[in-house]
Amino acid sequence: MSTMFLRLLALTSAMVSAETTWSENLVLADCGIGLGVNGGSTSREMMYYSGPAWGAPKYMNNVPWDGSYPWRPKGVSQTLPNGDKWTVSINDKAVDPNLAGYAWHTYDKVVLTCWSRHLDGLFTLADGKKCSMAYICNHQPVPGPAPAPAPNPAPPSPPPAPAPPSSGPLGENATPGALKYQPVIDFDKSACYNTAAIFPDGHLNPGLSLCGNDQSCRQEVDKGASACQQPNRLDASNVYVREKCTNDGWCFYLYGYYFEKDEPGAATPLEGHTHDWEHVGVWTQNGEAKILGWSAHGNYDTDPSNRVEWEGNHPKFVIHRDWGSTHAFRKAKNNEAPENVKGKWMRSPLISLERLDGKLKDALLGHNWGSAHSDLLDDRFNKAYWATWAHAHPDPVPRPDPGPPQMREREL
């Protein structure tokens, strides 16, 4: 199975989109079957339907022949008349009515599942050639029933103006103290990129399914070719921070990073999990960073600030895999160069929970992330607060009781 097809298995994308049209269908059609070379088709068409997939499509584009059948594992892309670029990856060995691949486009965050569905009578082109459905891509969890033919379909309607760009992830809205020492991060090749956990309309990232026992899929992850390792994840990313200050000059900032899955290495029998949260804590005293803590499989490692590498005011951390296991943060070391596709240490738009809209905050903190746990919740935040302080000062050094973590920024 090809690289392109494997890397798209169970993809649920976070691109640059408007709200999902859950009723939409993308049909991959073969037209003029029997009239082409060696009895093949004369053209291949990509057809978009905002509702039921039969008859005249809302948008349609011819897919030029490039020497091989375009409905294939390595994928093919087309830009429809409304400016929306679609890419599909199809396993052409799939039989009706089974899963055959995935499709995604620039106007939406959610990837469509493609099903093998070979049906005649879909649509008639202006030149009289008949089109047959080969594959249908939609948001259905299982293949649906065969579409009902529509009599005498009308020709496609003229394309409207291109859809406006989406607002993407949340816009940066964080306190000055949190912004000052926000970490910059990189990713080992096997690691997913952090991305947005929640979007402006309130819907949550659905995460990505694991490879399971599919060793080829796991190898794609190891090579950095998985869906969660694509540049659009970084383009649509946020980082979330919660803070607590006490009247002795100390402040604690806990930065939460969301990942769509945590996949172990191909050489290990261990299982990972859909969704992952990792965290970095920064302790400051009178506005100066003193102690850094970072999450590692449910615990925190700590070091004083002078034992951590920095880029300006920003401590440098790397998401890495421990001995083939799942992923965690580690300190950057030896002035290592960033490995991510952007080629730089990454800082995502920062969101202070103290400034986050109440409904979005409730949705983010109230969601069940399965085996992944956000340390931004009240009880876990307090544990991280005390754990990082205790690890950094094993004597121990007394601390004032911070009380319950505040959830709205206080008036200054």
mmCIF file of C-alpha atoms in Angstrom, residues 8-350:
data_model
loop_
_atom_site.group_PDB
_atom_site.id
_atom_site.type_symbol
_atom_site.label_atom_id
_atom_site.label_comp_id
_atom_site.label_asym_id
_atom_site.label_seq_id
_atom_site.Cartn_x
_atom_site.Cartn_y
_atom_site.Cartn_z
ATOM 1 C CA LEU A 8 -4.141 9.416 5.395
ATOM 2 C CA LEU A 9 -5.769 6.531 7.241
ATOM 3 C CA ALA A 10 -8.153 7.923 9.880
ATOM 4 C CA LEU A 11 -7.157 11.505 9.102
ATOM 5 C CA THR A 12 -9.367 14.167 10.667
ATOM 6 C CA SER A 13 -7.761 17.330 9.496
ATOM 7 C CA ALA A 14 -7.462 20.809 10.933
ATOM 8 C CA MET A 15 -6.956 22.898 7.850
ATOM 9 C CA VAL A 16 -8.162 26.451 7.091
ATOM 10 C CA SER A 17 -11.886 26.061 6.909
ATOM 11 C CA ALA A 18 -15.384 27.292 7.358
ATOM 12 C CA GLU A 19 -17.869 25.134 9.255
ATOM 13 C CA THR A 20 -18.208 21.550 8.104
ATOM 14 C CA THR A 21 -21.019 20.752 5.651
ATOM 15 C CA TRP A 22 -21.933 17.376 7.124
ATOM 16 C CA SER A 23 -24.276 16.510 4.235
ATOM 17 C CA GLU A 24 -21.659 17.053 1.522
ATOM 18 C CA ASN A 25 -20.503 14.356 -0.892
ATOM 19 C CA LEU A 26 -17.511 14.273 -3.209
ATOM 20 C CA VAL A 27 -17.941 11.804 -6.065
ATOM 21 C CA LEU A 28 -15.091 10.448 -8.173
ATOM 22 C CA ALA A 29 -16.655 9.571 -11.507
ATOM 23 C CA ASP A 30 -15.607 7.794 -14.705
ATOM 24 C CA CYS A 31 -17.288 9.089 -17.875
ATOM 25 C CA GLY A 32 -17.605 7.612 -21.343
ATOM 26 C CA ILE A 33 -16.796 4.106 -20.134
ATOM 27 C CA GLY A 34 -16.118 1.799 -23.075
ATOM 28 C CA LEU A 35 -15.416 4.680 -25.461
ATOM 29 C CA GLY A 36 -11.820 5.347 -24.419
ATOM 30 C CA VAL A 37 -8.539 3.654 -25.230
ATOM 31 C CA ASN A 38 -8.728 -0.126 -24.784
ATOM 32 C CA GLY A 39 -12.358 0.197 -23.759
ATOM 33 C CA GLY A 40 -11.630 2.534 -20.855
ATOM 34 C CA SER A 41 -13.276 5.822 -19.944
ATOM 35 C CA THR A 42 -12.872 9.052 -21.890
ATOM 36 C CA SER A 43 -12.653 11.317 -18.841
ATOM 37 C CA ARG A 44 -12.451 11.316 -15.076
ATOM 38 C CA GLU A 45 -14.451 13.916 -13.148
ATOM 39 C CA MET A 46 -14.391 15.154 -9.555
ATOM 40 C CA MET A 47 -17.954 16.161 -8.585
ATOM 41 C CA TYR A 48 -19.065 18.018 -5.467
ATOM 42 C CA TYR A 49 -22.581 17.788 -3.997
ATOM 43 C CA SER A 50 -23.671 19.762 -0.941
ATOM 44 C CA GLY A 51 -26.471 17.226 -0.462
ATOM 45 C CA PRO A 52 -27.487 13.891 -2.041
ATOM 46 C CA ALA A 53 -24.971 12.668 -4.609
ATOM 47 C CA TRP A 54 -26.850 12.077 -7.846
ATOM 48 C CA GLY A 55 -27.579 14.074 -10.972
ATOM 49 C CA ALA A 56 -26.038 17.483 -11.592
ATOM 50 C CA PRO A 57 -23.199 18.286 -9.176
ATOM 51 C CA LYS A 58 -22.846 21.701 -7.607
ATOM 52 C CA TYR A 59 -19.240 21.897 -8.826
ATOM 53 C CA MET A 60 -17.314 19.685 -11.196
ATOM 54 C CA ASN A 61 -13.769 19.502 -12.496
ATOM 55 C CA ASN A 62 -12.117 17.295 -15.082
ATOM 56 C CA VAL A 63 -9.099 15.357 -13.806
ATOM 57 C CA PRO A 64 -6.526 15.230 -16.624
ATOM 58 C CA TRP A 65 -4.961 11.880 -17.505
ATOM 59 C CA ASP A 66 -1.325 11.824 -16.387
ATOM 60 C CA GLY A 67 -0.467 8.317 -17.456
ATOM 61 C CA SER A 68 -2.281 6.432 -14.703
ATOM 62 C CA TYR A 69 -5.788 6.071 -13.317
ATOM 63 C CA PRO A 70 -6.270 9.087 -10.980
ATOM 64 C CA TRP A 71 -8.263 7.307 -8.245
ATOM 65 C CA ARG A 72 -5.126 5.846 -6.684
ATOM 66 C CA PRO A 73 -3.258 5.542 -3.388
ATOM 67 C CA LYS A 74 -0.645 8.194 -4.153
ATOM 68 C CA GLY A 75 -3.433 10.728 -4.480
ATOM 69 C CA VAL A 76 -4.599 13.416 -6.880
ATOM 70 C CA SER A 77 -5.608 17.065 -6.311
ATOM 71 C CA GLN A 78 -8.012 19.350 -8.141
ATOM 72 C CA THR A 79 -9.257 22.899 -7.542
ATOM 73 C CA LEU A 80 -13.008 23.185 -8.088
ATOM 74 C CA PRO A 81 -14.622 26.267 -9.688
ATOM 75 C CA ASN A 82 -15.283 27.851 -6.269
ATOM 76 C CA GLY A 83 -11.555 27.857 -5.488
ATOM 77 C CA ASP A 84 -11.709 24.915 -3.063
ATOM 78 C CA LYS A 85 -8.750 22.549 -3.536
ATOM 79 C CA TRP A 86 -9.579 18.881 -2.966
ATOM 80 C CA THR A 87 -7.138 16.003 -2.566
ATOM 81 C CA VAL A 88 -8.146 12.344 -2.572
ATOM 82 C CA SER A 89 -6.197 9.170 -1.857
ATOM 83 C CA ILE A 90 -7.921 5.969 -2.954
ATOM 84 C CA ASN A 91 -7.122 2.299 -2.568
ATOM 85 C CA ASP A 92 -8.218 1.169 -6.026
ATOM 86 C CA LYS A 93 -8.187 -2.456 -4.861
ATOM 87 C CA ALA A 94 -11.139 -1.865 -2.503
ATOM 88 C CA VAL A 95 -14.394 -3.562 -3.477
ATOM 89 C CA ASP A 96 -17.942 -2.261 -3.080
ATOM 90 C CA PRO A 97 -19.118 -1.056 -0.626
ATOM 91 C CA ASN A 98 -15.966 -0.926 1.528
ATOM 92 C CA LEU A 99 -13.666 1.782 2.814
ATOM 93 C CA ALA A 100 -11.423 2.945 -0.032
ATOM 94 C CA GLY A 101 -9.630 6.070 1.174
ATOM 95 C CA TYR A 102 -9.917 9.655 2.329
ATOM 96 C CA ALA A 103 -10.475 13.136 0.899
ATOM 97 C CA TRP A 104 -9.796 16.582 2.316
ATOM 98 C CA HIS A 105 -10.006 20.164 1.147
ATOM 99 C CA THR A 106 -8.903 23.674 1.990
ATOM 100 C CA TYR A 107 -12.329 24.996 3.037
ATOM 101 C CA ASP A 108 -12.891 22.512 5.859
ATOM 102 C CA LYS A 109 -11.290 21.093 8.984
ATOM 103 C CA VAL A 110 -12.753 17.588 8.803
ATOM 104 C CA VAL A 111 -11.625 14.912 6.373
ATOM 105 C CA LEU A 112 -14.150 12.843 4.423
ATOM 106 C CA THR A 113 -14.147 9.043 4.272
ATOM 107 C CA CYS A 114 -14.255 7.543 0.766
ATOM 108 C CA TRP A 115 -16.195 4.390 -0.075
ATOM 109 C CA SER A 116 -15.972 2.160 -3.125
ATOM 110 C CA ARG A 117 -19.358 2.515 -4.857
ATOM 111 C CA HIS A 118 -19.543 1.718 -8.589
ATOM 112 C CA LEU A 119 -22.919 2.820 -9.972
ATOM 113 C CA ASP A 120 -24.010 3.726 -13.508
ATOM 114 C CA GLY A 121 -26.328 6.585 -14.470
ATOM 115 C CA LEU A 122 -24.824 9.263 -12.238
ATOM 116 C CA PHE A 123 -24.800 12.172 -14.703
ATOM 117 C CA THR A 124 -24.620 12.998 -18.415
ATOM 118 C CA LEU A 125 -21.973 15.435 -19.633
ATOM 119 C CA ALA A 126 -22.755 18.197 -22.131
ATOM 120 C CA ASP A 127 -21.181 16.095 -24.912
ATOM 121 C CA GLY A 128 -23.601 13.252 -24.160
ATOM 122 C CA LYS A 129 -21.147 10.935 -22.444
ATOM 123 C CA LYS A 130 -22.526 9.057 -19.455
ATOM 124 C CA CYS A 131 -20.761 9.260 -16.084
ATOM 125 C CA SER A 132 -20.654 6.456 -13.532
ATOM 126 C CA MET A 133 -19.833 6.782 -9.863
ATOM 127 C CA ALA A 134 -16.621 4.996 -8.845
ATOM 128 C CA TYR A 135 -16.098 6.307 -5.303
ATOM 129 C CA ILE A 136 -18.076 8.530 -2.952
ATOM 130 C CA CYS A 137 -16.494 10.527 -0.104
ATOM 131 C CA ASN A 138 -18.558 11.880 2.781
ATOM 132 C CA HIS A 139 -18.839 12.182 6.559
ATOM 133 C CA GLN A 140 -20.710 8.904 7.040
ATOM 134 C CA PRO A 141 -19.144 6.370 9.459
ATOM 135 C CA VAL A 142 -20.374 3.471 7.302
ATOM 136 C CA PRO A 143 -21.207 3.196 3.579
ATOM 137 C CA GLY A 144 -24.688 4.483 2.895
ATOM 138 C CA PRO A 145 -27.346 3.012 0.623
ATOM 139 C CA ALA A 146 -27.088 3.447 -3.114
ATOM 140 C CA PRO A 147 -28.222 6.954 -4.180
ATOM 141 C CA ALA A 148 -31.611 7.273 -5.839
ATOM 142 C CA PRO A 149 -31.275 8.444 -9.482
ATOM 143 C CA ALA A 150 -32.708 11.839 -10.327
ATOM 144 C CA PRO A 151 -34.537 12.152 -13.683
ATOM 145 C CA ASN A 152 -33.211 14.484 -16.389
ATOM 146 C CA PRO A 153 -30.462 16.185 -14.389
ATOM 147 C CA ALA A 154 -29.819 19.831 -15.144
ATOM 148 C CA PRO A 155 -26.346 21.069 -16.119
ATOM 149 C CA PRO A 156 -24.064 22.291 -13.333
ATOM 150 C CA SER A 157 -24.852 25.748 -11.986
ATOM 151 C CA PRO A 158 -22.290 28.546 -12.419
ATOM 152 C CA PRO A 159 -19.741 28.648 -9.608
ATOM 153 C CA PRO A 160 -20.235 31.305 -6.908
ATOM 154 C CA ALA A 161 -17.498 33.562 -5.647
ATOM 155 C CA PRO A 162 -14.816 31.739 -3.622
ATOM 156 C CA ALA A 163 -15.732 31.100 -0.008
ATOM 157 C CA PRO A 164 -14.155 33.507 2.499
ATOM 158 C CA PRO A 165 -11.184 32.216 4.457
ATOM 159 C CA SER A 166 -11.892 30.690 7.852
ATOM 160 C CA SER A 167 -10.838 32.298 11.097
ATOM 161 C CA GLY A 168 -8.763 29.174 11.748
ATOM 162 C CA PRO A 169 -7.547 28.665 15.309
ATOM 163 C CA LEU A 170 -8.310 31.081 18.142
ATOM 164 C CA GLY A 171 -6.550 34.419 17.921
ATOM 165 C CA GLU A 172 -3.835 35.027 20.480
ATOM 166 C CA ASN A 173 -5.186 36.378 23.784
ATOM 167 C CA ALA A 174 -2.845 35.931 26.729
ATOM 168 C CA THR A 175 -1.517 37.830 29.728
ATOM 169 C CA PRO A 176 1.851 39.625 29.433
ATOM 170 C CA GLY A 177 3.471 37.339 31.997
ATOM 171 C CA ALA A 178 2.377 34.210 30.156
ATOM 172 C CA LEU A 179 3.543 35.561 26.803
ATOM 173 C CA LYS A 180 6.942 36.619 28.121
ATOM 174 C CA TYR A 181 8.180 33.112 28.892
ATOM 175 C CA GLN A 182 6.064 31.001 26.540
ATOM 176 C CA PRO A 183 8.219 28.036 25.451
ATOM 177 C CA VAL A 184 9.286 27.481 21.866
ATOM 178 C CA ILE A 185 9.205 23.841 20.852
ATOM 179 C CA ASP A 186 10.372 21.356 18.248
ATOM 180 C CA PHE A 187 9.394 17.797 17.424
ATOM 181 C CA ASP A 188 11.386 14.627 16.871
ATOM 182 C CA LYS A 189 10.546 13.013 13.540
ATOM 183 C CA SER A 190 8.122 10.494 15.070
ATOM 184 C CA ALA A 191 6.113 13.125 16.972
ATOM 185 C CA CYS A 192 2.821 14.713 15.985
ATOM 186 C CA TYR A 193 2.767 18.495 15.737
ATOM 187 C CA ASN A 194 0.716 20.323 18.337
ATOM 188 C CA THR A 195 -2.462 21.863 16.969
ATOM 189 C CA ALA A 196 -5.726 23.455 18.114
ATOM 190 C CA ALA A 197 -7.859 21.525 20.611
ATOM 191 C CA ILE A 198 -10.914 23.759 20.142
ATOM 192 C CA PHE A 199 -12.055 26.032 17.339
ATOM 193 C CA PRO A 200 -13.834 29.413 17.362
ATOM 194 C CA ASP A 201 -17.260 27.851 16.752
ATOM 195 C CA GLY A 202 -16.813 25.668 19.856
ATOM 196 C CA HIS A 203 -16.263 22.314 18.193
ATOM 197 C CA LEU A 204 -13.429 20.201 19.543
ATOM 198 C CA ASN A 205 -10.667 18.466 17.658
ATOM 199 C CA PRO A 206 -11.802 14.845 17.103
ATOM 200 C CA GLY A 207 -8.231 13.549 17.151
ATOM 201 C CA LEU A 208 -6.829 10.779 14.967
ATOM 202 C CA SER A 209 -7.206 7.021 15.112
ATOM 203 C CA LEU A 210 -4.179 4.877 15.896
ATOM 204 C CA CYS A 211 -2.414 2.555 13.477
ATOM 205 C CA GLY A 212 -3.069 -0.408 15.777
ATOM 206 C CA ASN A 213 -1.254 -3.499 14.518
ATOM 207 C CA ASP A 214 -0.679 -2.014 11.055
ATOM 208 C CA GLN A 215 3.122 -1.947 11.052
ATOM 209 C CA SER A 216 3.275 -0.124 7.720
ATOM 210 C CA CYS A 217 1.181 2.672 9.202
ATOM 211 C CA ARG A 218 3.425 2.823 12.275
ATOM 212 C CA GLN A 219 6.471 3.021 10.042
ATOM 213 C CA GLU A 220 4.932 6.018 8.294
ATOM 214 C CA VAL A 221 4.622 7.696 11.694
ATOM 215 C CA ASP A 222 8.254 6.890 12.487
ATOM 216 C CA LYS A 223 9.287 8.527 9.212
ATOM 217 C CA GLY A 224 7.344 11.714 9.965
ATOM 218 C CA ALA A 225 4.813 11.065 7.190
ATOM 219 C CA SER A 226 1.630 10.741 9.279
ATOM 220 C CA ALA A 227 -1.365 13.043 8.903
ATOM 221 C CA CYS A 228 -0.621 14.763 12.224
ATOM 222 C CA GLN A 229 2.881 15.651 11.004
ATOM 223 C CA GLN A 230 1.757 17.907 8.160
ATOM 224 C CA PRO A 231 2.425 21.696 8.063
ATOM 225 C CA ASN A 232 -1.272 22.564 8.365
ATOM 226 C CA ARG A 233 -1.245 21.311 11.964
ATOM 227 C CA LEU A 234 1.226 24.034 12.912
ATOM 228 C CA ASP A 235 -0.671 26.624 10.864
ATOM 229 C CA ALA A 236 -3.846 25.838 12.838
ATOM 230 C CA SER A 237 -2.293 25.529 16.293
ATOM 231 C CA ASN A 238 -2.894 27.093 19.691
ATOM 232 C CA VAL A 239 -1.250 26.699 23.079
ATOM 233 C CA TYR A 240 -3.297 27.123 26.274
ATOM 234 C CA VAL A 241 -1.945 28.523 29.533
ATOM 235 C CA ARG A 242 -3.184 28.810 33.095
ATOM 236 C CA GLU A 243 -1.462 30.885 35.744
ATOM 237 C CA LYS A 244 -1.382 31.488 39.491
ATOM 238 C CA CYS A 245 0.505 34.202 41.351
ATOM 239 C CA THR A 246 0.974 34.689 45.105
ATOM 240 C CA ASN A 247 1.825 37.811 47.058
ATOM 241 C CA ASP A 248 5.429 36.724 47.691
ATOM 242 C CA GLY A 249 6.429 37.490 44.088
ATOM 243 C CA TRP A 250 6.133 33.956 42.688
ATOM 244 C CA CYS A 251 3.972 33.085 39.649
ATOM 245 C CA PHE A 252 3.371 29.705 38.046
ATOM 246 C CA TYR A 253 2.460 29.430 34.350
ATOM 247 C CA LEU A 254 1.358 26.037 33.004
ATOM 248 C CA TYR A 255 1.324 25.734 29.194
ATOM 249 C CA GLY A 256 -0.838 22.981 27.664
ATOM 250 C CA TYR A 257 -0.115 21.495 24.225
ATOM 251 C CA TYR A 258 -2.685 19.376 22.387
ATOM 252 C CA PHE A 259 -1.797 16.596 19.917
ATOM 253 C CA GLU A 260 -4.234 14.514 17.860
ATOM 254 C CA LYS A 261 -2.690 11.195 18.888
ATOM 255 C CA ASP A 262 0.333 9.613 20.578
ATOM 256 C CA GLU A 263 1.603 6.689 18.520
ATOM 257 C CA PRO A 264 4.314 4.304 19.800
ATOM 258 C CA GLY A 265 7.095 3.037 17.560
ATOM 259 C CA ALA A 266 6.762 0.247 15.018
ATOM 260 C CA ALA A 267 9.181 -1.927 16.991
ATOM 261 C CA THR A 268 7.166 -1.975 20.221
ATOM 262 C CA PRO A 269 3.945 -3.841 21.107
ATOM 263 C CA LEU A 270 2.803 -0.880 23.203
ATOM 264 C CA GLU A 271 -0.412 0.912 22.305
ATOM 265 C CA GLY A 272 -0.792 4.663 22.216
ATOM 266 C CA HIS A 273 -3.950 6.748 22.392
ATOM 267 C CA THR A 274 -6.046 9.158 20.380
ATOM 268 C CA HIS A 275 -5.519 12.675 21.788
ATOM 269 C CA ASP A 276 -2.515 13.701 23.848
ATOM 270 C CA TRP A 277 -1.786 16.587 26.192
ATOM 271 C CA GLU A 278 1.725 17.587 27.221
ATOM 272 C CA HIS A 279 2.726 20.487 29.442
ATOM 273 C CA VAL A 280 5.532 22.867 30.356
ATOM 274 C CA GLY A 281 5.511 24.841 33.615
ATOM 275 C CA VAL A 282 7.427 28.055 34.233
ATOM 276 C CA TRP A 283 7.963 29.461 37.724
ATOM 277 C CA THR A 284 8.886 33.148 37.899
ATOM 278 C CA GLN A 285 9.967 35.242 40.860
ATOM 279 C CA ASN A 286 9.425 38.980 40.591
ATOM 280 C CA GLY A 287 9.042 38.622 36.841
ATOM 281 C CA GLU A 288 12.174 36.512 36.240
ATOM 282 C CA ALA A 289 12.064 32.855 35.189
ATOM 283 C CA LYS A 290 13.574 30.636 37.884
ATOM 284 C CA ILE A 291 12.298 27.054 37.512
ATOM 285 C CA LEU A 292 11.151 25.020 34.508
ATOM 286 C CA GLY A 293 9.058 21.842 34.658
ATOM 287 C CA TRP A 294 7.957 19.596 31.804
ATOM 288 C CA SER A 295 5.602 16.633 31.585
ATOM 289 C CA ALA A 296 6.906 13.116 31.079
ATOM 290 C CA HIS A 297 4.350 10.260 31.129
ATOM 291 C CA GLY A 298 2.248 11.626 33.978
ATOM 292 C CA ASN A 299 5.097 13.137 35.988
ATOM 293 C CA TYR A 300 7.174 16.309 35.787
ATOM 294 C CA ASP A 301 10.911 16.789 35.439
ATOM 295 C CA THR A 302 12.352 20.098 36.627
ATOM 296 C CA ASP A 303 15.483 22.197 36.310
ATOM 297 C CA PRO A 304 16.542 25.726 37.215
ATOM 298 C CA SER A 305 16.327 28.202 34.364
ATOM 299 C CA ASN A 306 20.111 28.339 33.915
ATOM 300 C CA ARG A 307 20.148 24.650 32.950
ATOM 301 C CA VAL A 308 17.665 25.078 30.100
ATOM 302 C CA GLU A 309 18.436 26.406 26.606
ATOM 303 C CA TRP A 310 16.651 29.589 25.565
ATOM 304 C CA GLU A 311 15.705 31.533 22.459
ATOM 305 C CA GLY A 312 15.470 35.037 23.862
ATOM 306 C CA ASN A 313 12.946 34.854 26.723
ATOM 307 C CA HIS A 314 11.559 31.534 25.499
ATOM 308 C CA PRO A 315 12.770 28.180 26.889
ATOM 309 C CA LYS A 316 13.333 25.476 24.271
ATOM 310 C CA PHE A 317 11.704 22.045 24.564
ATOM 311 C CA VAL A 318 11.322 19.068 22.238
ATOM 312 C CA ILE A 319 8.533 16.497 21.943
ATOM 313 C CA HIS A 320 10.305 13.145 21.671
ATOM 314 C CA ARG A 321 9.628 9.432 21.987
ATOM 315 C CA ASP A 322 11.189 7.542 24.908
ATOM 316 C CA TRP A 323 12.821 4.312 23.729
ATOM 317 C CA GLY A 324 10.098 3.496 21.228
ATOM 318 C CA SER A 325 7.336 4.284 23.717
ATOM 319 C CA THR A 326 4.925 7.223 23.609
ATOM 320 C CA HIS A 327 5.922 10.876 23.540
ATOM 321 C CA ALA A 328 6.810 13.445 26.180
ATOM 322 C CA PHE A 329 8.710 16.706 26.484
ATOM 323 C CA ARG A 330 12.459 16.912 26.993
ATOM 324 C CA LYS A 331 14.812 19.866 27.225
ATOM 325 C CA ALA A 332 16.546 21.021 24.066
ATOM 326 C CA LYS A 333 20.239 20.214 24.199
ATOM 327 C CA ASN A 334 23.560 21.067 22.574
ATOM 328 C CA ASN A 335 22.039 23.917 20.553
ATOM 329 C CA GLU A 336 20.297 21.346 18.360
ATOM 330 C CA ALA A 337 18.673 22.567 15.164
ATOM 331 C CA PRO A 338 14.879 22.239 14.887
ATOM 332 C CA GLU A 339 13.685 19.257 12.818
ATOM 333 C CA ASN A 340 10.112 20.342 12.054
ATOM 334 C CA VAL A 341 8.964 21.197 8.545
ATOM 335 C CA LYS A 342 9.104 24.948 9.265
ATOM 336 C CA GLY A 343 12.774 24.722 10.197
ATOM 337 C CA LYS A 344 12.431 26.922 13.285
ATOM 338 C CA TRP A 345 11.506 26.760 16.960
ATOM 339 C CA MET A 346 7.723 27.013 17.031
ATOM 340 C CA ARG A 347 5.569 29.330 19.137
ATOM 341 C CA SER A 348 1.822 28.911 18.607
ATOM 342 C CA PRO A 349 -0.764 31.642 19.325
ATOM 343 C CA LEU A 350 -1.238 31.607 23.103
#
